[in-house]
PDB file of C-alpha atoms and ligand atoms in Angstrom:
ATOM      1  CA  MET P   1       3.798 -44.709  64.655  1.00 40.00           C
ATOM      2  CA  LYS P   2       5.925 -42.080  66.293  1.00 41.00           C
ATOM      3  CA  HIS P   3       8.836 -44.529  66.392  1.00 45.00           C
ATOM      4  CA  ILE P   4       8.638 -45.213  62.616  1.00 42.00           C
ATOM      5  CA  PHE P   5       8.716 -41.514  61.901  1.00 42.00           C
ATOM      6  CA  SER P   6      11.864 -40.955  63.905  1.00 40.00           C
ATOM      7  CA  SER P   7      13.769 -43.812  62.206  1.00 40.00           C
ATOM      8  CA  VAL P   8      12.862 -42.375  58.812  1.00 40.00           C
ATOM      9  CA  ALA P   9      14.141 -39.019  59.962  1.00 40.00           C
ATOM     10  CA  ILE P  10      17.377 -40.544  61.248  1.00 39.00           C
ATOM     11  CA  SER P  11      18.130 -42.447  58.031  1.00 39.00           C
ATOM     12  CA  ALA P  12      17.467 -39.295  56.033  1.00 39.00           C
ATOM     13  CA  LEU P  13      19.945 -37.433  58.214  1.00 39.00           C
ATOM     14  CA  LEU P  14      22.543 -40.173  57.768  1.00 37.00           C
ATOM     15  CA  CYS P  15      22.130 -39.955  53.998  1.00 35.00           C
ATOM     16  CA  LEU P  16      22.719 -36.241  54.122  1.00 38.00           C
ATOM     17  CA  ALA P  17      25.777 -36.625  56.301  1.00 38.00           C
ATOM     18  CA  LEU P  18      27.298 -39.401  54.196  1.00 37.00           C
ATOM     19  CA  SER P  19      26.595 -38.068  50.745  1.00 38.00           C
ATOM     20  CA  PRO P  20      29.645 -36.176  49.448  1.00 39.00           C
ATOM     21  CA  ALA P  21      27.359 -34.714  46.783  1.00 37.00           C
ATOM     22  CA  ILE P  22      25.609 -32.663  49.417  1.00 38.00           C
ATOM     23  CA  ALA P  23      28.625 -31.708  51.510  1.00 39.00           C
ATOM     24  CA  HIS P  24      29.352 -28.006  51.231  1.00 44.00           C
ATOM     25  CA  GLU P  25      32.747 -27.192  49.752  1.00 49.00           C
ATOM     26  CA  ALA P  26      34.863 -24.703  51.615  1.00 75.00           C
ATOM     27  CA  HIS P  27      36.866 -21.945  49.936  1.00 92.00           C
ATOM     28  CA  VAL P  28      39.792 -23.918  48.513  1.00 96.00           C
ATOM     29  CA  HIS P  29      42.158 -22.264  46.059  1.00 97.00           C
ATOM     30  CA  GLY P  30      42.153 -24.083  42.718  1.00 98.00           C
ATOM     31  CA  VAL P  31      38.756 -25.640  43.326  1.00 98.00           C
ATOM     32  CA  GLY P  32      35.487 -24.405  41.836  1.00 98.00           C
ATOM     33  CA  LYS P  33      31.930 -25.579  42.278  1.00 97.00           C
ATOM     34  CA  LEU P  34      29.541 -25.722  39.353  1.00 98.00           C
ATOM     35  CA  ASP P  35      25.834 -26.492  39.427  1.00 98.00           C
ATOM     36  CA  VAL P  36      24.217 -27.316  36.111  1.00 98.00           C
ATOM     37  CA  ALA P  37      20.481 -27.711  35.579  1.00 98.00           C
ATOM     38  CA  ILE P  38      19.078 -28.640  32.205  1.00 97.00           C
ATOM     39  CA  ASP P  39      15.377 -28.047  31.906  1.00 96.00           C
ATOM     40  CA  GLY P  40      13.790 -28.081  28.469  1.00 95.00           C
ATOM     41  CA  ALA P  41      15.595 -25.578  26.274  1.00 97.00           C
ATOM     42  CA  GLN P  42      17.411 -23.866  29.145  1.00 98.00           C
ATOM     43  CA  ILE P  43      20.699 -24.631  30.804  1.00 98.00           C
ATOM     44  CA  THR P  44      21.146 -22.862  34.119  1.00 98.00           C
ATOM     45  CA  LEU P  45      24.700 -22.725  35.447  1.00 98.00           C
ATOM     46  CA  HIS P  46      25.916 -21.511  38.798  1.00 98.00           C
ATOM     47  CA  LEU P  47      29.655 -21.183  39.308  1.00 98.00           C
ATOM     48  CA  ASP P  48      30.984 -20.551  42.783  1.00 97.00           C
ATOM     49  CA  THR P  49      34.744 -20.078  42.924  1.00 97.00           C
ATOM     50  CA  PRO P  50      37.478 -18.428  44.918  1.00 97.00           C
ATOM     51  CA  LEU P  51      38.264 -15.210  43.085  1.00 97.00           C
ATOM     52  CA  ILE P  52      41.929 -16.162  42.945  1.00 97.00           C
ATOM     53  CA  ASN P  53      41.143 -18.938  40.434  1.00 98.00           C
ATOM     54  CA  LEU P  54      39.927 -16.305  37.985  1.00 98.00           C
ATOM     55  CA  LEU P  55      42.117 -13.311  38.751  1.00 96.00           C
ATOM     56  CA  GLY P  56      45.231 -14.518  40.525  1.00 96.00           C
ATOM     57  CA  PHE P  57      44.312 -12.247  43.440  1.00 95.00           C
ATOM     58  CA  GLU P  58      41.449 -11.871  45.874  1.00 94.00           C
ATOM     59  CA  HIS P  59      41.751  -8.290  47.074  1.00 92.00           C
ATOM     60  CA  ALA P  60      39.671  -5.380  45.821  1.00 92.00           C
ATOM     61  CA  ALA P  61      40.840  -3.959  42.497  1.00 93.00           C
ATOM     62  CA  LYS P  62      43.100  -1.204  43.805  1.00 92.00           C
ATOM     63  CA  ASN P  63      44.897   0.057  40.738  1.00 96.00           C
ATOM     64  CA  THR P  64      44.492   0.316  36.980  1.00 97.00           C
ATOM     65  CA  LYS P  65      46.059  -3.084  36.398  1.00 97.00           C
ATOM     66  CA  ASP P  66      43.731  -4.815  38.895  1.00 96.00           C
ATOM     67  CA  ARG P  67      40.693  -3.072  37.450  1.00 97.00           C
ATOM     68  CA  ALA P  68      41.659  -4.047  33.906  1.00 97.00           C
ATOM     69  CA  ALA P  69      42.144  -7.662  35.012  1.00 97.00           C
ATOM     70  CA  ALA P  70      38.718  -7.716  36.707  1.00 97.00           C
ATOM     71  CA  GLN P  71      37.021  -6.237  33.640  1.00 97.00           C
ATOM     72  CA  LYS P  72      38.753  -8.693  31.310  1.00 97.00           C
ATOM     73  CA  MET P  73      37.724 -11.616  33.525  1.00 98.00           C
ATOM     74  CA  ALA P  74      34.104 -10.403  33.589  1.00 98.00           C
ATOM     75  CA  LEU P  75      34.020 -10.009  29.801  1.00 98.00           C
ATOM     76  CA  GLN P  76      35.372 -13.534  29.372  1.00 98.00           C
ATOM     77  CA  LEU P  77      32.682 -14.958  31.666  1.00 98.00           C
ATOM     78  CA  ARG P  78      29.988 -12.921  29.923  1.00 98.00           C
ATOM     79  CA  ASN P  79      31.043 -14.521  26.658  1.00 97.00           C
ATOM     80  CA  ALA P  80      29.537 -17.615  28.259  1.00 98.00           C
ATOM     81  CA  SER P  81      29.163 -19.779  25.165  1.00 97.00           C
ATOM     82  CA  LYS P  82      32.981 -19.776  24.885  1.00 97.00           C
ATOM     83  CA  ILE P  83      33.337 -20.861  28.499  1.00 98.00           C
ATOM     84  CA  PHE P  84      30.557 -23.467  28.475  1.00 98.00           C
ATOM     85  CA  VAL P  85      30.835 -24.963  25.019  1.00 98.00           C
ATOM     86  CA  THR P  86      27.699 -26.925  24.209  1.00 98.00           C
ATOM     87  CA  THR P  87      27.073 -29.402  21.361  1.00 97.00           C
ATOM     88  CA  PRO P  88      27.150 -27.072  18.315  1.00 98.00           C
ATOM     89  CA  ALA P  89      23.966 -28.524  16.778  1.00 98.00           C
ATOM     90  CA  ALA P  90      21.994 -27.623  19.907  1.00 98.00           C
ATOM     91  CA  GLU P  91      22.641 -23.918  19.167  1.00 98.00           C
ATOM     92  CA  CYS P  92      22.732 -22.693  22.755  1.00 98.00           C
ATOM     93  CA  ARG P  93      23.324 -19.016  23.488  1.00 97.00           C
ATOM     94  CA  PRO P  94      23.620 -17.067  26.727  1.00 98.00           C
ATOM     95  CA  ILE P  95      20.473 -15.111  27.584  1.00 98.00           C
ATOM     96  CA  SER P  96      21.554 -14.021  31.053  1.00 98.00           C
ATOM     97  CA  VAL P  97      24.880 -13.623  32.869  1.00 98.00           C
ATOM     98  CA  LYS P  98      25.055 -12.231  36.396  1.00 98.00           C
ATOM     99  CA  LEU P  99      28.338 -11.821  38.234  1.00 98.00           C
ATOM    100  CA  ALA P 100      28.843 -10.997  41.886  1.00 96.00           C
ATOM    101  CA  SER P 101      31.875 -10.832  44.140  1.00 95.00           C
ATOM    102  CA  ASN P 102      32.459  -9.685  47.692  1.00 92.00           C
ATOM    103  CA  ALA P 103      35.724  -8.004  46.621  1.00 94.00           C
ATOM    104  CA  ILE P 104      35.149  -6.541  43.170  1.00 94.00           C
ATOM    105  CA  ASP P 105      33.018  -3.505  42.387  1.00 94.00           C
ATOM    106  CA  PRO P 106      29.877  -4.561  40.431  1.00 95.00           C
ATOM    107  CA  ILE P 107      30.661  -1.862  37.842  1.00 95.00           C
ATOM    108  CA  LEU P 108      33.911  -3.632  36.952  1.00 96.00           C
ATOM    109  CA  LEU P 109      31.936  -6.862  36.592  1.00 97.00           C
ATOM    110  CA  GLY P 110      29.530  -5.172  34.191  1.00 96.00           C
ATOM    111  CA  GLU P 111      26.642  -5.146  36.661  1.00 95.00           C
ATOM    112  CA  SER P 112      24.587  -2.041  37.264  1.00 86.00           C
ATOM    113  CA  PRO P 113      25.561  -0.535  40.594  1.00 75.00           C
ATOM    114  CA  THR P 114      23.094  -0.096  43.417  1.00 68.00           C
ATOM    115  CA  PRO P 115      23.893   1.601  46.717  1.00 62.00           C
ATOM    116  CA  ALA P 116      23.424  -1.736  48.476  1.00 57.00           C
ATOM    117  CA  THR P 117      25.919  -3.658  46.341  1.00 51.00           C
ATOM    118  CA  LYS P 118      28.519  -0.935  45.884  1.00 50.00           C
ATOM    119  CA  ILE P 119      31.823  -2.173  47.246  1.00 54.00           C
ATOM    120  CA  ASN P 120      34.070   0.269  49.011  1.00 51.00           C
ATOM    121  CA  ALA P 121      37.528  -0.549  47.714  1.00 47.00           C
ATOM    122  CA  THR P 122      39.107   1.067  50.738  1.00 44.00           C
ATOM    123  CA  ALA P 123      37.032  -1.008  53.165  1.00 46.00           C
ATOM    124  CA  LYS P 124      38.626  -3.837  55.155  1.00 48.00           C
ATOM    125  CA  ALA P 125      40.699  -6.109  52.999  1.00 50.00           C
ATOM    126  CA  ALA P 126      38.997  -9.478  52.893  1.00 54.00           C
ATOM    127  CA  VAL P 127      41.371 -12.380  53.372  1.00 77.00           C
ATOM    128  CA  HIS P 128      39.443 -14.506  50.932  1.00 90.00           C
ATOM    129  CA  ALA P 129      36.919 -13.563  48.291  1.00 95.00           C
ATOM    130  CA  ASP P 130      34.695 -15.468  45.912  1.00 96.00           C
ATOM    131  CA  LEU P 131      32.935 -14.911  42.660  1.00 97.00           C
ATOM    132  CA  ASP P 132      29.483 -16.187  41.869  1.00 97.00           C
ATOM    133  CA  ALA P 133      28.346 -16.429  38.271  1.00 98.00           C
ATOM    134  CA  ASP P 134      24.763 -17.195  37.299  1.00 98.00           C
ATOM    135  CA  ILE P 135      24.441 -17.997  33.641  1.00 98.00           C
ATOM    136  CA  VAL P 136      21.463 -19.091  31.572  1.00 98.00           C
ATOM    137  CA  LEU P 137      21.883 -20.551  28.103  1.00 98.00           C
ATOM    138  CA  GLN P 138      18.923 -20.983  25.783  1.00 98.00           C
ATOM    139  CA  CYS P 139      19.079 -23.754  23.177  1.00 98.00           C
ATOM    140  CA  GLU P 140      17.341 -23.747  19.782  1.00 98.00           C
ATOM    141  CA  ASN P 141      17.597 -27.536  19.503  1.00 98.00           C
ATOM    142  CA  PRO P 142      17.731 -28.829  23.069  1.00 97.00           C
ATOM    143  CA  HIS P 143      17.138 -32.449  21.953  1.00 96.00           C
ATOM    144  CA  LEU P 144      20.557 -32.318  20.226  1.00 97.00           C
ATOM    145  CA  LEU P 145      22.371 -31.202  23.373  1.00 97.00           C
ATOM    146  CA  LYS P 146      24.708 -34.014  24.467  1.00 96.00           C
ATOM    147  CA  THR P 147      27.739 -32.426  26.078  1.00 97.00           C
ATOM    148  CA  ILE P 148      29.084 -29.283  27.695  1.00 98.00           C
ATOM    149  CA  ASP P 149      32.806 -28.673  27.481  1.00 98.00           C
ATOM    150  CA  VAL P 150      33.830 -26.583  30.482  1.00 98.00           C
ATOM    151  CA  ASN P 151      36.517 -24.262  29.210  1.00 97.00           C
ATOM    152  CA  LEU P 152      37.296 -22.566  32.533  1.00 98.00           C
ATOM    153  CA  PHE P 153      40.650 -24.354  32.859  1.00 98.00           C
ATOM    154  CA  ALA P 154      41.874 -23.053  29.497  1.00 97.00           C
ATOM    155  CA  LYS P 155      40.659 -19.489  30.095  1.00 97.00           C
ATOM    156  CA  PHE P 156      41.663 -19.156  33.740  1.00 97.00           C
ATOM    157  CA  LYS P 157      44.872 -20.798  34.891  1.00 94.00           C
ATOM    158  CA  GLY P 158      43.903 -20.882  38.557  1.00 97.00           C
ATOM    159  CA  PHE P 159      41.488 -23.811  38.275  1.00 98.00           C
ATOM    160  CA  GLN P 160      42.760 -27.280  39.154  1.00 98.00           C
ATOM    161  CA  LYS P 161      39.452 -28.988  39.852  1.00 98.00           C
ATOM    162  CA  ILE P 162      35.769 -28.230  39.422  1.00 98.00           C
ATOM    163  CA  ASP P 163      33.164 -30.204  41.324  1.00 98.00           C
ATOM    164  CA  VAL P 164      29.983 -30.451  39.298  1.00 98.00           C
ATOM    165  CA  GLN P 165      26.459 -31.276  40.380  1.00 98.00           C
ATOM    166  CA  MET P 166      24.139 -31.751  37.462  1.00 97.00           C
ATOM    167  CA  VAL P 167      20.399 -32.196  37.181  1.00 97.00           C
ATOM    168  CA  THR P 168      18.625 -33.088  33.953  1.00 93.00           C
ATOM    169  CA  GLN P 169      15.004 -34.014  33.403  1.00 88.00           C
ATOM    170  CA  LYS P 170      16.053 -37.686  33.518  1.00 88.00           C
ATOM    171  CA  ASN P 171      18.719 -37.898  36.164  1.00 89.00           C
ATOM    172  CA  GLN P 172      21.100 -36.310  38.594  1.00 95.00           C
ATOM    173  CA  LEU P 173      24.829 -36.774  38.538  1.00 93.00           C
ATOM    174  CA  ALA P 174      28.057 -35.586  40.046  1.00 96.00           C
ATOM    175  CA  ALA P 175      31.364 -35.166  38.236  1.00 97.00           C
ATOM    176  CA  THR P 176      34.833 -33.872  38.926  1.00 98.00           C
ATOM    177  CA  LEU P 177      36.431 -31.936  36.106  1.00 98.00           C
ATOM    178  CA  ARG P 178      40.170 -31.370  35.757  1.00 98.00           C
ATOM    179  CA  PRO P 179      42.352 -29.671  33.122  1.00 98.00           C
ATOM    180  CA  SER P 180      42.690 -33.069  31.422  1.00 97.00           C
ATOM    181  CA  ALA P 181      38.969 -33.931  31.714  1.00 97.00           C
ATOM    182  CA  THR P 182      36.713 -30.983  30.923  1.00 98.00           C
ATOM    183  CA  LEU P 183      33.774 -32.615  29.166  1.00 97.00           C
ATOM    184  CA  LEU P 184      30.393 -33.059  30.833  1.00 96.00           C
ATOM    185  CA  SER P 185      28.245 -35.696  29.182  1.00 94.00           C
ATOM    186  CA  TRP P 186      25.104 -37.404  30.362  1.00 88.00           C
ATOM    187  CA  GLU P 187      22.305 -39.814  29.308  1.00 75.00           C
TER     188      GLU P 187
HETATM  189 ZN1  LIG O   1      41.080 -17.395  49.037  1.00 84.81          ZN
END
C-alpha cells in the first residue's frame, strides 16, 4: 500500500516538472504572463509583466516625465475593456482594477496609498521591476462571450509575447499571444 502511494506521488511530481504550463516564467523583457479565469458572468484576469514592457523603463518614476508616463500607463490599464476586448454582445465591463508595482508609487497607479505600500522613490534602485494587474470584468450576457482580444501589444510597444493560462467552466487551455495573434478563443 505504501509502495503504491509513493509511485502516485512520483508520477504527479514528474507531471509537474514536465508540464510547461506550470513552469514559472522568469522576468524576461518583452514577455508577459496572463491568467484568465471565466466563471459565470465574471472574467478574472491577472497580468504579470516586467514594467519595461509597459513603460519602457523599470526604475522608480523620478521626474515629471516618468510620473506622467506611469499615470498614463495606469489609466490605460484601468480602461480595461479597451485592453481586453470581449465579444461585444456579451457586454462585459470592468468592475475592479488593481495595479501594483515594486517600483512605482501606488498613488501614480491610482491606488490609495497605505504606509505599508508606499514606495520610497529614493530607495535602492531595483534592477528589474514588475507590474501586477488584477482585473475583473462583469458580463451582462456571459453566454455570448466567445473571444477576448488582448490589446496589450497595440497599447504598449514593449510586449513581444504573452503566455496565457486560461480556465473556463468547461476546460483549461494554454496559449501564446504575439502582436500578430492577439485573439483568445475557446470552446
Ligand atoms: Zn527587467
